[in-house]
Structure formats: C-alpha cells, structure tokens
Coordinates of C-alpha atoms and ligand atoms in Angstrom, one line a residue:
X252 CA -2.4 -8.2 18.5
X253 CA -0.8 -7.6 15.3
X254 CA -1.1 -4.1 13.5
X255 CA -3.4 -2.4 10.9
X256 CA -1.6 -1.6 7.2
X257 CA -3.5 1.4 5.8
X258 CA -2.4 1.3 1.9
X259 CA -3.2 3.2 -0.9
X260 CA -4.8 0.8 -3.3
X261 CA -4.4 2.7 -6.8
X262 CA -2.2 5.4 -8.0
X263 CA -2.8 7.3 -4.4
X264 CA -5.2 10.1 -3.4
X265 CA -7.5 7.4 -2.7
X266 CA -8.8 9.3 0.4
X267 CA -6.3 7.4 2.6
X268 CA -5.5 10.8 5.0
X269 CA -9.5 10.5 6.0
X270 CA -9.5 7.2 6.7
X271 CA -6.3 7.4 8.8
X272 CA -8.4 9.8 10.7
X273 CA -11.2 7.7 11.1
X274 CA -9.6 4.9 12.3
X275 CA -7.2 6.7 14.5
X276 CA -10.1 7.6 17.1
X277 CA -9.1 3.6 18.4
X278 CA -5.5 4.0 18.0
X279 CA -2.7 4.2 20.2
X280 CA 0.0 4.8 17.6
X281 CA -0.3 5.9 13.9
X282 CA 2.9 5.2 12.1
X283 CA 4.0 7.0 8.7
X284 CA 6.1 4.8 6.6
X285 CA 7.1 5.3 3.4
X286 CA 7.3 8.0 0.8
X287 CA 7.9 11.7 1.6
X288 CA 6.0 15.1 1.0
X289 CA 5.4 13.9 -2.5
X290 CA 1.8 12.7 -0.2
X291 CA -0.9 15.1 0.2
X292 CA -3.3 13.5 2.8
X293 CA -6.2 15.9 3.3
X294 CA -8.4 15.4 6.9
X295 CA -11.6 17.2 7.1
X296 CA -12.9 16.7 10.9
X297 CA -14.7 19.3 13.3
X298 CA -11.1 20.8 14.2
X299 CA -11.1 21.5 10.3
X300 CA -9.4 21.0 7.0
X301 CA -6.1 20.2 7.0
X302 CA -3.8 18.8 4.2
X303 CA -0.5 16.8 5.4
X304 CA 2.5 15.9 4.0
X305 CA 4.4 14.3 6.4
X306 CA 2.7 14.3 9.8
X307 CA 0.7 11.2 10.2
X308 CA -3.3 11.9 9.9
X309 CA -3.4 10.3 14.0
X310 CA -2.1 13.9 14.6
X311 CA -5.8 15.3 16.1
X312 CA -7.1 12.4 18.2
X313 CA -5.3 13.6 21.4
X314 CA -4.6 10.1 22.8
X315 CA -2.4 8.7 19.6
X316 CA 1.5 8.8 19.6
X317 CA 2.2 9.4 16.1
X318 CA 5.3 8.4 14.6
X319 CA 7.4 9.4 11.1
X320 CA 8.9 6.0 10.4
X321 CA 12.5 4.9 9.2
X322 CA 11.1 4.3 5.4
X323 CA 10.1 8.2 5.5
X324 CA 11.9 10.7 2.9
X325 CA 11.7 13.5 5.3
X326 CA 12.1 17.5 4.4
X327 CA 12.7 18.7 8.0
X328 CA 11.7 22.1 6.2
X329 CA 8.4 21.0 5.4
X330 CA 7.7 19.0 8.8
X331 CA 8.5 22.3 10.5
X332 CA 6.5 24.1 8.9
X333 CA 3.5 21.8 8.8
X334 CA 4.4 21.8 13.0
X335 CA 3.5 25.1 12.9
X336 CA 0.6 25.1 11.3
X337 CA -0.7 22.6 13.4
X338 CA 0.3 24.5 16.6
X339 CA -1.7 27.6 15.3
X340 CA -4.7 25.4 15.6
X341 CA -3.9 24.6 18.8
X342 CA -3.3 20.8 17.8
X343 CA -0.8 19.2 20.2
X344 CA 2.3 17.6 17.8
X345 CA 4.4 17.1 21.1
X346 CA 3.1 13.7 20.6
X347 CA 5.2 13.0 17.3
X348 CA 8.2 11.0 17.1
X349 CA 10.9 10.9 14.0
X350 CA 12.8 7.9 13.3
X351 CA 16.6 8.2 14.0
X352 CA 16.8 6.0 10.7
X353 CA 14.6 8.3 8.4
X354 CA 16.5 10.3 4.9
X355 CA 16.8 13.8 5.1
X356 CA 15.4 15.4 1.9
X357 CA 18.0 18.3 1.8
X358 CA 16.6 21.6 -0.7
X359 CA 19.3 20.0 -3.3
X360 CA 17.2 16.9 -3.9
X361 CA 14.5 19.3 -4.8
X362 CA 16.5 20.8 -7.1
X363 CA 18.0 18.0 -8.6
X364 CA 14.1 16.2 -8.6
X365 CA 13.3 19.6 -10.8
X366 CA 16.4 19.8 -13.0
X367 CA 15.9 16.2 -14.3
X368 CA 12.4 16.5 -14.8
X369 CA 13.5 19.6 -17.3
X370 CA 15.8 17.1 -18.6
X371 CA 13.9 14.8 -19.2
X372 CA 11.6 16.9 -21.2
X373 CA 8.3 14.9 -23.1
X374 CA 9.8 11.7 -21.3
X375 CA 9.6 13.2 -17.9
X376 CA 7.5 11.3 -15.0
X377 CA 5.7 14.0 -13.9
X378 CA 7.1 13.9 -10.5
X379 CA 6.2 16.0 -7.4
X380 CA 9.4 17.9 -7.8
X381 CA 9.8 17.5 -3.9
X382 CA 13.0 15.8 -4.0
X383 CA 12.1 12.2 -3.0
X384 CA 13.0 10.0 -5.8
X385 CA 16.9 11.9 -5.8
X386 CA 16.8 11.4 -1.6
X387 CA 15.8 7.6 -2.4
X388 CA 19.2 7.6 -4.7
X389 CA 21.2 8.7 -2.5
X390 CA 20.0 6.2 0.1
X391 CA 20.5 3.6 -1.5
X392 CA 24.0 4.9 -3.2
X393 CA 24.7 4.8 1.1
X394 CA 25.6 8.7 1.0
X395 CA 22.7 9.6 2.6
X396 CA 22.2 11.6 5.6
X397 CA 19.8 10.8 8.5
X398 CA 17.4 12.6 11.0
X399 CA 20.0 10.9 13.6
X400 CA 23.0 12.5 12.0
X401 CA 21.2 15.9 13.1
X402 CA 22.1 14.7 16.8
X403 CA 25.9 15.2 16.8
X404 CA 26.8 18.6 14.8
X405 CA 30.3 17.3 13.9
X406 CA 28.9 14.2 12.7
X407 CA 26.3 16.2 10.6
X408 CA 28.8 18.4 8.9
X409 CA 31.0 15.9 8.4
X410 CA 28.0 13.8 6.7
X411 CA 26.6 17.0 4.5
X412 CA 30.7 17.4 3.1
X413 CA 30.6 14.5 2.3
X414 CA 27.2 14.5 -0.2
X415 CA 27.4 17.9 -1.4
X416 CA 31.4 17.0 -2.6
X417 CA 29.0 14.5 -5.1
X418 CA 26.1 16.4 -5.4
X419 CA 28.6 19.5 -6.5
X420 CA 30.2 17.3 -9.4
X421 CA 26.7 16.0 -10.6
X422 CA 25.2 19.5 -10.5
X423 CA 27.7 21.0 -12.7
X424 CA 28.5 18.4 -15.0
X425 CA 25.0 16.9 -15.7
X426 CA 23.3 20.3 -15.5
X427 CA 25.3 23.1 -15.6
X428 CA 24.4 24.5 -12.5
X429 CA 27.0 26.3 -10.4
X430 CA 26.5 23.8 -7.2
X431 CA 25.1 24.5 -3.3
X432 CA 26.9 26.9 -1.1
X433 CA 27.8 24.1 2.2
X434 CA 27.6 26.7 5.2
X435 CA 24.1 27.3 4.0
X436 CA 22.7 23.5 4.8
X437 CA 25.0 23.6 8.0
X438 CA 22.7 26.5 9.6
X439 CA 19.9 24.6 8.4
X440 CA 21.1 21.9 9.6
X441 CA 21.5 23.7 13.3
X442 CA 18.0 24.7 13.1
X443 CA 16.4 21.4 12.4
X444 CA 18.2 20.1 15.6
X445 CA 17.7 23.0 17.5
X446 CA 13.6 22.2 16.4
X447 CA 13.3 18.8 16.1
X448 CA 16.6 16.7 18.0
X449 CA 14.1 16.1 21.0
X450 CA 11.2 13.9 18.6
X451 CA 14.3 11.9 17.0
X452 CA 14.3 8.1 18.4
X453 CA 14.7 4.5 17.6
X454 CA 11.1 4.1 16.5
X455 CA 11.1 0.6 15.6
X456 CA 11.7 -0.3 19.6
X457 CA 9.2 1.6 20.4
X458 CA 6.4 0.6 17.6
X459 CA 7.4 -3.4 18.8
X460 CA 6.8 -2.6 21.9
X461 CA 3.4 -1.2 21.5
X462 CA 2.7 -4.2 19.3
X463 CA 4.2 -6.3 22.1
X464 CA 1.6 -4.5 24.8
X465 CA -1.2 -4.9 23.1
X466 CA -1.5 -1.8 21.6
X467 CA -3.0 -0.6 18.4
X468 CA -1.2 0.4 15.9
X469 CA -2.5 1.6 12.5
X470 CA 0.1 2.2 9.6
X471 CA -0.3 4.6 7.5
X472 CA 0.3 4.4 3.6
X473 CA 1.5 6.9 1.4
X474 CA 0.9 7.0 -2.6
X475 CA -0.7 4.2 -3.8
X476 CA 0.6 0.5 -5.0
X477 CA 0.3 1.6 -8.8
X478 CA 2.7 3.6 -8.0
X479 CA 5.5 1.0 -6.6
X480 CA 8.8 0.9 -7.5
X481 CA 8.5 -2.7 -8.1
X482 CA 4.9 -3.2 -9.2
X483 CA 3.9 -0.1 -10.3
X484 CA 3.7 1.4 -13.6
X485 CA 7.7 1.4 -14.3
X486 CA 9.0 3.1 -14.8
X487 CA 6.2 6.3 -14.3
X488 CA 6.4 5.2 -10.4
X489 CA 7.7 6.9 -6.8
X490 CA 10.8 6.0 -5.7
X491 CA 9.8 3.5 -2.9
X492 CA 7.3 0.7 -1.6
X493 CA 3.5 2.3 -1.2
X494 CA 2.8 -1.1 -0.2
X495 CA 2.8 -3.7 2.6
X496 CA 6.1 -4.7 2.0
X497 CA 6.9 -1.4 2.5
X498 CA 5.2 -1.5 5.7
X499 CA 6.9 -4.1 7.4
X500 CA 10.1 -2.3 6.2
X501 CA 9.4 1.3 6.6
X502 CA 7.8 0.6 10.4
X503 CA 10.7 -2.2 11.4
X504 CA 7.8 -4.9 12.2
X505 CA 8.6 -8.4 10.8
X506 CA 6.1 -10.8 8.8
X507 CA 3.4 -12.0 12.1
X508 CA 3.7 -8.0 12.7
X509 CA 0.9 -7.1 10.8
X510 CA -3.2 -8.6 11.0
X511 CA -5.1 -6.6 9.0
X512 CA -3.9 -5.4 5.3
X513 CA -6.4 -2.5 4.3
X514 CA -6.9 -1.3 0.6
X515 CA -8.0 1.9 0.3
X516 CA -9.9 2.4 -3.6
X517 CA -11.4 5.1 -5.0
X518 CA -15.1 3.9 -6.4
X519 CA -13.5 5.3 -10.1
X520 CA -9.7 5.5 -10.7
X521 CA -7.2 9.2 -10.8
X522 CA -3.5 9.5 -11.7
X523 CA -1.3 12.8 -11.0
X524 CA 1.8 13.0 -13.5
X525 CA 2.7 10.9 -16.4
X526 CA 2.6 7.0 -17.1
X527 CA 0.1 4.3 -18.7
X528 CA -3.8 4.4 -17.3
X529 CA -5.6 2.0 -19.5
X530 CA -9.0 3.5 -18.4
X531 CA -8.2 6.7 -18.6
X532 CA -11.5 8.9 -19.4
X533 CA -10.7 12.0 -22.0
X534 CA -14.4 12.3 -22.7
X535 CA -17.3 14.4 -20.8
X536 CA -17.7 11.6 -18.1
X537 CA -13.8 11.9 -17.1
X538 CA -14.8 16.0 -17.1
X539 CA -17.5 15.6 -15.1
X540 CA -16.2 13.2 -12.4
X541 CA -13.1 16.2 -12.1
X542 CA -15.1 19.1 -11.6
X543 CA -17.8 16.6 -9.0
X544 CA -15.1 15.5 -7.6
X545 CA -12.8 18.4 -7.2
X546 CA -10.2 16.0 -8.5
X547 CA -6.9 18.4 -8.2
X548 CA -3.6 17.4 -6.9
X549 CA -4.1 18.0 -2.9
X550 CA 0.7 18.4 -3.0
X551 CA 0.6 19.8 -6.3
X552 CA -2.6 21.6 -7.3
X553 CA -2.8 19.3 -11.1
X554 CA -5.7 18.1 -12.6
X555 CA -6.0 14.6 -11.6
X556 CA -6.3 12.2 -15.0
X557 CA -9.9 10.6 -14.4
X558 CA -10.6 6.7 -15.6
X559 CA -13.2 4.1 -14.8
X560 CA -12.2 1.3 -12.1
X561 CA -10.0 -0.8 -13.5
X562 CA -10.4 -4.6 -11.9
X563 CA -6.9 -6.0 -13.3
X564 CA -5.2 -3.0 -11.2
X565 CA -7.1 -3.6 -8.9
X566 CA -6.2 -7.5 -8.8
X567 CA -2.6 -6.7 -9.2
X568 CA -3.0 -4.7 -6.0
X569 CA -4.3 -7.3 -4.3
X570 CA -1.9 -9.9 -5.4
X571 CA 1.3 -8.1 -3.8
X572 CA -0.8 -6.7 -0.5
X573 CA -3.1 -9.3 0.3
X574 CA -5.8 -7.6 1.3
X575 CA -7.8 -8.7 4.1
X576 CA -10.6 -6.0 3.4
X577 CA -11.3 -3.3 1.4
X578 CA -12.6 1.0 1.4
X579 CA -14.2 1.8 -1.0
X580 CA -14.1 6.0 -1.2
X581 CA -15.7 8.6 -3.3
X582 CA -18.9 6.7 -4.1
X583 CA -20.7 9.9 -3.6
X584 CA -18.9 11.4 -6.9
X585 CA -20.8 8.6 -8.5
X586 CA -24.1 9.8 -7.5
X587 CA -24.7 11.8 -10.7
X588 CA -23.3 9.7 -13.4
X589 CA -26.0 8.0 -15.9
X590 CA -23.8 5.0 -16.7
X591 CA -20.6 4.0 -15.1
X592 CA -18.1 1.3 -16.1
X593 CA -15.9 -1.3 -14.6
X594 CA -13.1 -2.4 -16.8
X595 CA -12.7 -6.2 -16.3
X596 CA -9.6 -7.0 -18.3
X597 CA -7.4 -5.9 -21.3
X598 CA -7.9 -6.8 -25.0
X599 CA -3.8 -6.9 -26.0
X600 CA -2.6 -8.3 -29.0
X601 CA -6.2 -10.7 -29.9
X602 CA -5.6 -11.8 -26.2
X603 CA -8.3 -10.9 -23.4
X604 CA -6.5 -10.9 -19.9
X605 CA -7.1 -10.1 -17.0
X606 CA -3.7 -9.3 -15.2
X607 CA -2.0 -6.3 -16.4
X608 CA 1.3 -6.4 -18.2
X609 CA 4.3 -5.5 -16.4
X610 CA 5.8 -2.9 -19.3
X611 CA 4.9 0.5 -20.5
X612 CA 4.5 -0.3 -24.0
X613 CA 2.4 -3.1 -23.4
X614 CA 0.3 -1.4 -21.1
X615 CA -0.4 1.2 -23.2
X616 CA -1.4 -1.2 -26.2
X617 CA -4.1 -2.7 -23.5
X618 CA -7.6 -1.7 -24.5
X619 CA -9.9 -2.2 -21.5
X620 CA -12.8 -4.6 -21.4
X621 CA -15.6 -2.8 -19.9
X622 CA -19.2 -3.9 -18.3
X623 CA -21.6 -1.2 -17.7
X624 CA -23.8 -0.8 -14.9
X625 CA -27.2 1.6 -14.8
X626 CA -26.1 4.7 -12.6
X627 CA -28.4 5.5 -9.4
X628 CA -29.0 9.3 -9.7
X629 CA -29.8 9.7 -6.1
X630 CA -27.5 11.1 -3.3
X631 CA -25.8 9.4 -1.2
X632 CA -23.7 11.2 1.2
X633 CA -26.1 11.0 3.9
X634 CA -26.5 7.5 3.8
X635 CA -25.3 5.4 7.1
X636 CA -26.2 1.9 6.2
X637 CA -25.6 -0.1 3.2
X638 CA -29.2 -1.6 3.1
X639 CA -30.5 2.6 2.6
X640 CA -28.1 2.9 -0.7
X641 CA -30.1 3.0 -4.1
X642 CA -29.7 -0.4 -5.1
X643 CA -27.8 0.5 -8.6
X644 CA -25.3 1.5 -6.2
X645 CA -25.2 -2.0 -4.2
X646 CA -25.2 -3.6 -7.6
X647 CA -22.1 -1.8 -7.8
X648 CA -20.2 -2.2 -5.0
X649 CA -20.7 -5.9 -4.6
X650 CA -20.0 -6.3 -8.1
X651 CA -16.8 -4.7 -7.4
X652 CA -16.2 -7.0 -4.2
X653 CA -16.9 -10.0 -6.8
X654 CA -14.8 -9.2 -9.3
X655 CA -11.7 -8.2 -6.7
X656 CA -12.4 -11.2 -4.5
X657 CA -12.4 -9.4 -1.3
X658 CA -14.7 -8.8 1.3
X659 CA -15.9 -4.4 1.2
X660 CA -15.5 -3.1 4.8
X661 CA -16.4 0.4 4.6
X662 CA -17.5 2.6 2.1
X663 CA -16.5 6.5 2.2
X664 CA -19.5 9.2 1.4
X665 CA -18.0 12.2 1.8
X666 CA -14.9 14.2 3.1
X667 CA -15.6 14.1 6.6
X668 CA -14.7 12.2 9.1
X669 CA -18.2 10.5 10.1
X670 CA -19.5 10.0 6.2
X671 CA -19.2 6.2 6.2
X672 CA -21.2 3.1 6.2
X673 CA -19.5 0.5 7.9
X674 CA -20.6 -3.0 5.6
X675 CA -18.4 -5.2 8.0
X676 CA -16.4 -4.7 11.0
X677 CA -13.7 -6.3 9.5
X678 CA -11.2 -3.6 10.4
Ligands
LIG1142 P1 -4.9 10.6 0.2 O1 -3.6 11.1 -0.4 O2 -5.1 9.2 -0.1 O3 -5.0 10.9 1.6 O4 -6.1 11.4 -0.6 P2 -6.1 13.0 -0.9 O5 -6.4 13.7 0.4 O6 -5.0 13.4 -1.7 O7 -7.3 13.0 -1.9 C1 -8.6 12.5 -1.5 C2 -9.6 13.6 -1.6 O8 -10.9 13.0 -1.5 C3 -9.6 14.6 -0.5 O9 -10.0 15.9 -1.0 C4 -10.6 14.1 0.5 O10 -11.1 15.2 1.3 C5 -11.6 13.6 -0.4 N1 -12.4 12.4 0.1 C6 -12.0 11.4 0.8 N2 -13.1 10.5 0.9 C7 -14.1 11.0 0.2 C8 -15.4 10.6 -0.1 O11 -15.8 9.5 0.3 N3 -16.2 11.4 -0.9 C9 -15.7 12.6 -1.3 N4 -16.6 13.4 -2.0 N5 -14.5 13.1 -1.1 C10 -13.7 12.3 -0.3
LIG1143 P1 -0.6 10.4 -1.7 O1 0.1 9.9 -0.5 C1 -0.7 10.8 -6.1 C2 3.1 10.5 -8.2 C3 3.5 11.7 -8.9 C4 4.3 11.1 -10.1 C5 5.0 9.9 -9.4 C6 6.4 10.1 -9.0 O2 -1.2 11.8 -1.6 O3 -1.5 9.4 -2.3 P2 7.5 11.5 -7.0 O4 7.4 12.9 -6.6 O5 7.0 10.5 -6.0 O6 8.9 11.1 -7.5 O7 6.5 11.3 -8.3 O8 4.2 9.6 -8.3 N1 2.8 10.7 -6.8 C7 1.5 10.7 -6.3 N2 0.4 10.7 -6.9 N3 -0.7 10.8 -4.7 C8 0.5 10.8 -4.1 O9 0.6 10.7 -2.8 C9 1.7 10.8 -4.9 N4 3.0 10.8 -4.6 C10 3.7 10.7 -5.7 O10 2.5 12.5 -9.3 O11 3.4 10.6 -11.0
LIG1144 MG1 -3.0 12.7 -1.7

C-alpha cells in the first residue's frame, strides 16, 4: 500500500497540522518533509493546544513513529526546544527520528534571512525571518552542513569552517556586519549531538520499508503550493517544494510510492508576507473573516491577508499535485457572512482566463471574476453529516468540488480534532 501526501493547497495555514492529527489516529508513520520552522502547524486535541514547527503533528497518537525527513530545513535549536515542550506534557517524542540527510538551519541563516529582508526594503518577501530560504542556498551551493555531520565532531567542525569562512566574507561585504564567532556554533554543535545524535538515521530505509510492510504512512506538507518555488507566486515564494513533488523527494519514496494526494483548502483564501493575491479582500468582509477567524500568523503572529476562494489557484494546485481528494477547512468562519464569493477566473488584458499567469506583474493586473452565492447564517461547527449542513452551505461546497474537478472528502468545522464531516472515505 502506497502512502498518503498531506499538502497544503493554498498559500499554507490551511489547517494542515489538524488534519495531520486527525488522520494520524490510523497511522503508523507520519513523515515531515519539506520546509523548516517557517511552518506553524497548530493541533488542538484533548491533550491540548499545541503549535509545531518542526515535529510532525503524528507526535500525540502514542502508536505513530514520526519522522523529520531529508527535504527538512531543520533548526536543531528550535526542535529542542519544541522536545521540551512536548516532554512537559508528558508527550512521548522518543518516537521521533531525524534524517541523516536533513540541512542544519545554523543562527547565521537567521540572520542572514533578516539582514536581506532589511535589504531588501519595500521589495522584501515578507519572509519568516527563520533562516530557511539562506539554509536552502547553501544547500544547493553544496556547502551545507547536515544532521549527519553532527555524528562525527571532527567532521562537524571541519564542515562549520568551512561555511562560516563564506558566510564571514558575505556578512561583511554585503552587509557590514562584523561576521559569527566559530567556537560559538562548535559548542552548539556539541549540544545538538549530545541531544539529538541518537534520533539521527537513514530515514528513507526505513520509511520504504514501512511502505514495503504494509504500513501506513501519511506525509505531512508544510506551507502551501502557492507558495512553491517553482509554481508559486515567484518570486514572493519559500525556498522549497510545498508540494508532491516535494514529497516524493523530501520522504526518498519514488513515483508508485504514493496513493493518495490530499489538498488541504481553506473554504476562503489567507496569505502571510508579501506577493500577488488577486482576491485579496481590503474591505469589511476581509475584516470580518480575520477577527472570526482569528486569522494571525500561528510562526509569526501577522495579520493574515484575507481573500475569497480563488478557483484558478485552486486549479493550478491541482494541476501540479494531482489531487485525488480534497479538505475543505474553516467552513465554520463562513457561518456569519451574508454573501460570499468564489472567483472563477481572471479578467487580464480584455482576456477572461481561467489559469493564473505565471508572473508577478501579470498577476497583479488579474481582476478576479467572481459568482456570488447567498450565505447560510446558521452555525455549523456542530454539524457531523453533510446532509445536516444549511443547504446554502452544500450549494457551496459542491460548487467548489465542480468548479475544481475533484471529489470533497472531508470538510473541517472547527479546531479540534473531532469537528469533521466525513463526505467520502476517500482518504
Ligand atoms: P497549518 O499551518 O496548515 O497547519 O495551519 P495553521 O495551524 O497555521 O492555521 C490553521 C488555523 O486554523 C489554526 O488556528 C487551526 O486551529 C485552525 N483550524 C483548522 N481547521 C479549522 C476549522 O475547520 N475551523 C476553524 N474555525 N479553525 C480551524
Ligand atoms: P505553514 O506550514 C504561511 C510564507 C512567508 C513568506 C514566504 C517566504 O504553517 O502553512 P520563508 O520564511 O519561507 O522564506 O517565507 O512564505 N510562509 C508561510 N505562510 N504558512 C506557512 O507555513 C509558511 N511558511 C512560509 O510568510 O510569505
Ligand atoms: Mg501554519
């Protein structure tokens, strides 16, 4: 049996941390694989609230092995202290294994993410500022140093000399800034091994072998396809592959790995940080649907930009993930709203499409297209079966199954972990 992808649909935040919860109650193995602590996946179940960066959201059903994949950005720093946090509510992380193969996001990628940014000025991208793009840079510039390195201390320093020699020259003639004393990342580097050197593994033998036994293995996404280096919003984007493709890549599973490709929407669409959203909503609606919603950054603590669903995303999603069902989240944050819209393609140039444009400038030239359906002013977070939902909000959820093409699995009510109505077992 082939795994489960998990993959943020949008421009991330789509609720994919609950979901991963969810669906981890039948998992054996829930595998992070791409991104960094740029993520904030928040998990609301009756051991609490917890937000995550870079522990996979499999982390409280006891009989998961959870595993940081190869793809990960990973700030040892913040997995330690996430650990920790964990361990105070008596959450077992024993079962958590790190890929040998994973980047180490060292504190001078956070200042470099940080010092760019400010460089950057009114152009900037509006980044986390948690170092992942730089760690991404220096991966693929092949000076970058892995949780394997950590394993032999000569090896490490040698590695760390090596990078900060470069990282010491770009420092102070890009930015001015005096450059990173190296006996301070060799203790750190002592205590991340001294912590972590017993989780680090070749994960990829051990995620094919679970696939190879039968197991189930769920994978779980981090930002959101919008947000793709390749087919996101270029270049307002993360610095790797939110998508399946980064998957297949991040996990080490090849192409019959995977069965079922999962899309995680919100029912409306959010954006942290800078870059074109063709729906965006600057009005009352867009105010309200925040403050409902509570839509703040869950890493960062920004106001999340609020817009209407936006079908040619959405279809651009679909076209590079292949989605084999879809979640629909937040419907409840609907519940209120007297109208809502669905944009169903761009007016650009005289033209109406219904693919978005590749470019910025184009993309921001796009005026959306935009059908309106009556609101249902009723709640709906108790709600358990889709036939119980005020019928504006079926109307609107198979609309949104019509226009996208794929079949609606489950729809998200709430936070917490049991405020679903499963539509199909298609999972
Ligand atoms: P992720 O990054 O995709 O895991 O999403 P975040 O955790 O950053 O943001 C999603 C937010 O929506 C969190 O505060 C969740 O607790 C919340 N959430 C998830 N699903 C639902 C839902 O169906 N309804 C409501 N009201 N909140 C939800
Ligand atoms: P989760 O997993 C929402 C956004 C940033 C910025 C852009 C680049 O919680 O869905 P980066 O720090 O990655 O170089 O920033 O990407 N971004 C996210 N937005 N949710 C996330 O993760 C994000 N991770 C990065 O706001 O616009
Ligand atoms: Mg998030």
């Amino acid at each position: 049996m082939g795994a489960t992808a998990v993959i943020g649909g949008q421009w991330g935040d789509e609720g994919k941390g609950k979901i991963i919860d969810l669906l981890a109650e039948s998992s054996d193995f829930v595998v992070r694989y791409s991104g960094g602590n740029n993520a904030g996946h928040t998990v609301i179940n009756h051991l609490g609230e917890f937000w995550l960066h870079v522990v996979p959201a499999g982390i409280f059903n006891e009989n998961t092995q959870c595993v940081i994949g190869n793809g990960v950005a990973l700030d040892p720093n913040i997995l330690i202290s996430e650990l920790d946090q964990l361990e105070k509510a008596n959450i077992d992380v024993s079962r958590l294994i790190i890929s040998d193969r994973a980047h180490i996001v060292f504190p001078f990628h956070r200042l470099l993410d940080s010092l760019e940014e400010s460089r950057l000025q009114d152009k900037a991208i509006g980044t986390t500022k948690r170092g992942i793009g730089p760690t991404f840079v220096d991966k693929t510039a092949r000076r970058g140093v892995r949780m394997g390195d950590l394993l032999d201390r000569d090896n490490f320093r040698e590695k760390v000399t090596e990078i900060v020699e470069y990282v010491n020259i770009l420092l102070e003639k890009i930015y001015g800034h005096e450059g990173v004393d190296l006996q301070e990342l060799f203790d750190l580097g002592d205590e991340w091994t001294s912590r972590l050197s017993h989780s680090i593994a070749q994960t990829e033998m051990l995620i094919n072998s679970a696939l190879n036994d039968n197991k189930e293995v769920l994978l779980e996404g981090a930002q959101g396809t919008l947000l793709d280096l390749d087919f996101g919003t270029y270049p307002y984007v993360t610095s790797s592959h939110p998508g399946v493709s980064g998957a297949y890549q991040g996990a080490g599973i090849g192409p019959v790995g995977i069965d079922r490709i999962v899309g995680v929407f919100k029912a409306y669409c959010t954006r942290v940080g800078a870059g074109p959203f063709p729906t965006e909503l600057l009005d009352d609606a867009g105010e309200k649907i925040r403050s409902i919603g509570g839509e703040y950054g869950t890493t960062t603590n920004r106001p999340r930009r609020i817009g209407w669903f936006d079908v040619p995303m959405a279809r651009l999603s679909n076209v590079v993930n292949g989605y084999t069902s879809i979640i629909l989240t937040r419907l409840d944050v609907l519940d209120s709203m007297d109208q809502i819209d669905i944009c169903t393609g761009y007016k650009l140039d005289g033209e109406t499409i219904d693919y978005p444009p590749s470019g910025t400038h184009a993309l921001d030239h796009c005026e959306p297209i935009y059908e309106t359906i009556e609101g249902w002013n009723e709640p709906t977070s108790s709600v358990r079966h889709f036939q119980d939902l005020p019928l504006n909000a079926k109307l609107y959820v198979e609309r949104l199954q019509a226009l996208m093409g794929v079949p609606v699995s489950l729809l998200s009510v709430g936070p917490r972990r049991d405020e679903n109505i499963i539509v199909r077992p298609a999972l």
